[in-house]
Amino acid sequence: MSELITDPRAAAQRLRDGALVAVPTETVYGLAADAENDTAVRRVFEVKGRPLGHPLIVHLDQPADAERWATQIDPRLADLMARHWPGPLTVIVPKAAWVPDVITGGQPTVALRVPDHPLTRRVLAELTKIKGGPAAVVAPSANRFGEVSPTTAAHVIAGLGARLGQQDAVLDGGHCRIGVESTVVALVGGSLRVLRPGSVAIEQALHADVAQPEDADADLVPRVPGALAAHYAPDTAVTLTDEGVNDEELMNLAAGRDPTKVALIAPSCVATPVGWLRLAAPLNNEEYARTLYSSLRAADASGVELLVVVPPSTGGLGDAVRDRLVRAAAGSRRS
Ligand code: TXA
Ligand code: MG
């Protein structure tokens, strides 16, 4: 069983000693290990139950540290990094020769991001101090593989507590501000491509796109586990509706069921059918993202048989939420 801590220096010391520390970020909690400690990095896969070969994001202390990890950084990616770091943007870049395969899944690229949470920034700064050089941690979302990502320390403990050891810890940084994972952007065939939508708006990222079909990176084929069809899934069966579903269509989705065994997540403008349990009524896409994973967990805790979800509108964070909802619905147990 791991300890719940609040001191970033203690967290850094544990990371230095090779332990795992779940850390808060602005997106979701990550399960951190010193990126230069292969044994600790391997334990991340073990604890998560994540197959080796699924690459991890390296979380840097400072934006300038990217140069240590990459051989070259395309100017369009550099531009995005300059505008969004620290922040919820992950870039895929060609890796430096020394970067271990266990991090990159044997791919020639590495994923980099500078997180924007005050506690975790202090953890990274302290780790840099202790190590006497630029520190970095790998930090996949701190959940079992395929399950719903954690947005509070309590979520991490509920999912991984029993799998972590005494040396490990969970750093409590409150509820994550954004609530869905970072936007992942790669250069594919000479063009910028969003591999996983997040709060850095897709249109904004693609705006920097200047297609160059002859680019040398044309054969780069990234693997994105977060993009598996079934991911982010609660145990409860999930039915995802169209955005414009009307009251009658909504009610018909639970025809023949005990209405008290049906839960609803929908934008605040959607009314709750009589008897259903309303788990979330977000006023906008930001609130939808921030509460999404807690609401999916609440569905499991409530004991309902069916969770009906009306998606947010498209654009910006709405796209990120819709992406996770499609995967949650694909991964959920069918009723
Ligand atoms: O917001 C986030 O990014 C959170 C917080 C904790 O920072 N982390 C996170 O990590 O979501 P994880 O491991 O759950 O997701 C990492 C994503 C996956 O979709 C993975 O495939 C992609 O980044 N990725 C990592 N390295 C890659 C690479 N070399 N090429 C392509 N995709 C890569
Ligand atoms: Mg994940």
PDB file of N, CA, C and O and ligand atoms in Angstrom, residues 48 50 140-141 143 149 181 196 226 231-232, ligand 2:
ATOM      1  N   LYS A  48       0.629  -0.810 -13.911  1.00  0.00           N
ATOM      2  CA  LYS A  48      -0.522  -0.442 -14.740  1.00  0.00           C
ATOM      3  C   LYS A  48      -1.145  -1.642 -15.458  1.00  0.00           C
ATOM      4  O   LYS A  48      -2.276  -1.576 -15.903  1.00  0.00           O
ATOM      5  N   ARG A  50       0.163  -2.576 -18.185  1.00  0.00           N
ATOM      6  CA  ARG A  50       0.244  -2.075 -19.564  1.00  0.00           C
ATOM      7  C   ARG A  50       1.242  -2.914 -20.334  1.00  0.00           C
ATOM      8  O   ARG A  50       2.352  -3.149 -19.864  1.00  0.00           O
ATOM      9  N   PRO A 140       2.629   7.825 -17.463  1.00  0.00           N
ATOM     10  CA  PRO A 140       1.355   7.488 -18.104  1.00  0.00           C
ATOM     11  C   PRO A 140       0.232   7.769 -17.118  1.00  0.00           C
ATOM     12  O   PRO A 140       0.485   7.901 -15.920  1.00  0.00           O
ATOM     13  N   SER A 141      -0.982   7.879 -17.592  1.00  0.00           N
ATOM     14  CA  SER A 141      -2.103   8.107 -16.678  1.00  0.00           C
ATOM     15  C   SER A 141      -2.092   7.011 -15.604  1.00  0.00           C
ATOM     16  O   SER A 141      -1.808   5.849 -15.892  1.00  0.00           O
ATOM     17  N   ASN A 143      -3.756   4.848 -13.996  1.00  0.00           N
ATOM     18  CA  ASN A 143      -4.875   3.918 -13.925  1.00  0.00           C
ATOM     19  C   ASN A 143      -4.427   2.583 -14.483  1.00  0.00           C
ATOM     20  O   ASN A 143      -3.428   2.506 -15.203  1.00  0.00           O
ATOM     21  N   SER A 149      -9.157   7.157 -16.606  1.00  0.00           N
ATOM     22  CA  SER A 149      -8.031   7.911 -16.048  1.00  0.00           C
ATOM     23  C   SER A 149      -8.446   8.624 -14.759  1.00  0.00           C
ATOM     24  O   SER A 149      -9.594   9.027 -14.606  1.00  0.00           O
ATOM     25  N   GLU A 181      -6.690  13.927 -21.057  1.00  0.00           N
ATOM     26  CA  GLU A 181      -5.261  13.873 -21.336  1.00  0.00           C
ATOM     27  C   GLU A 181      -4.819  14.893 -22.382  1.00  0.00           C
ATOM     28  O   GLU A 181      -5.621  15.395 -23.172  1.00  0.00           O
ATOM     29  N   ARG A 196      -3.970  12.398 -30.626  1.00  0.00           N
ATOM     30  CA  ARG A 196      -4.966  12.294 -29.543  1.00  0.00           C
ATOM     31  C   ARG A 196      -5.443  13.707 -29.230  1.00  0.00           C
ATOM     32  O   ARG A 196      -4.639  14.551 -28.825  1.00  0.00           O
ATOM     33  N   GLY A 226      -3.544   5.155 -26.358  1.00  0.00           N
ATOM     34  CA  GLY A 226      -4.690   5.972 -25.985  1.00  0.00           C
ATOM     35  C   GLY A 226      -5.698   6.042 -27.126  1.00  0.00           C
ATOM     36  O   GLY A 226      -6.812   6.494 -26.968  1.00  0.00           O
ATOM     37  N   HIS A 231     -11.028   1.937 -24.728  1.00  0.00           N
ATOM     38  CA  HIS A 231     -10.116   2.533 -23.752  1.00  0.00           C
ATOM     39  C   HIS A 231     -10.950   3.448 -22.880  1.00  0.00           C
ATOM     40  O   HIS A 231     -12.073   3.787 -23.244  1.00  0.00           O
ATOM     41  N   TYR A 232     -10.442   3.875 -21.770  1.00  0.00           N
ATOM     42  CA  TYR A 232     -11.146   4.816 -20.893  1.00  0.00           C
ATOM     43  C   TYR A 232     -12.508   4.269 -20.472  1.00  0.00           C
ATOM     44  O   TYR A 232     -13.482   5.012 -20.348  1.00  0.00           O
TER      45      TYR A 232
HETATM   46 MG    MG B   2      -3.730   6.544 -20.404  1.00  0.00          MG
END
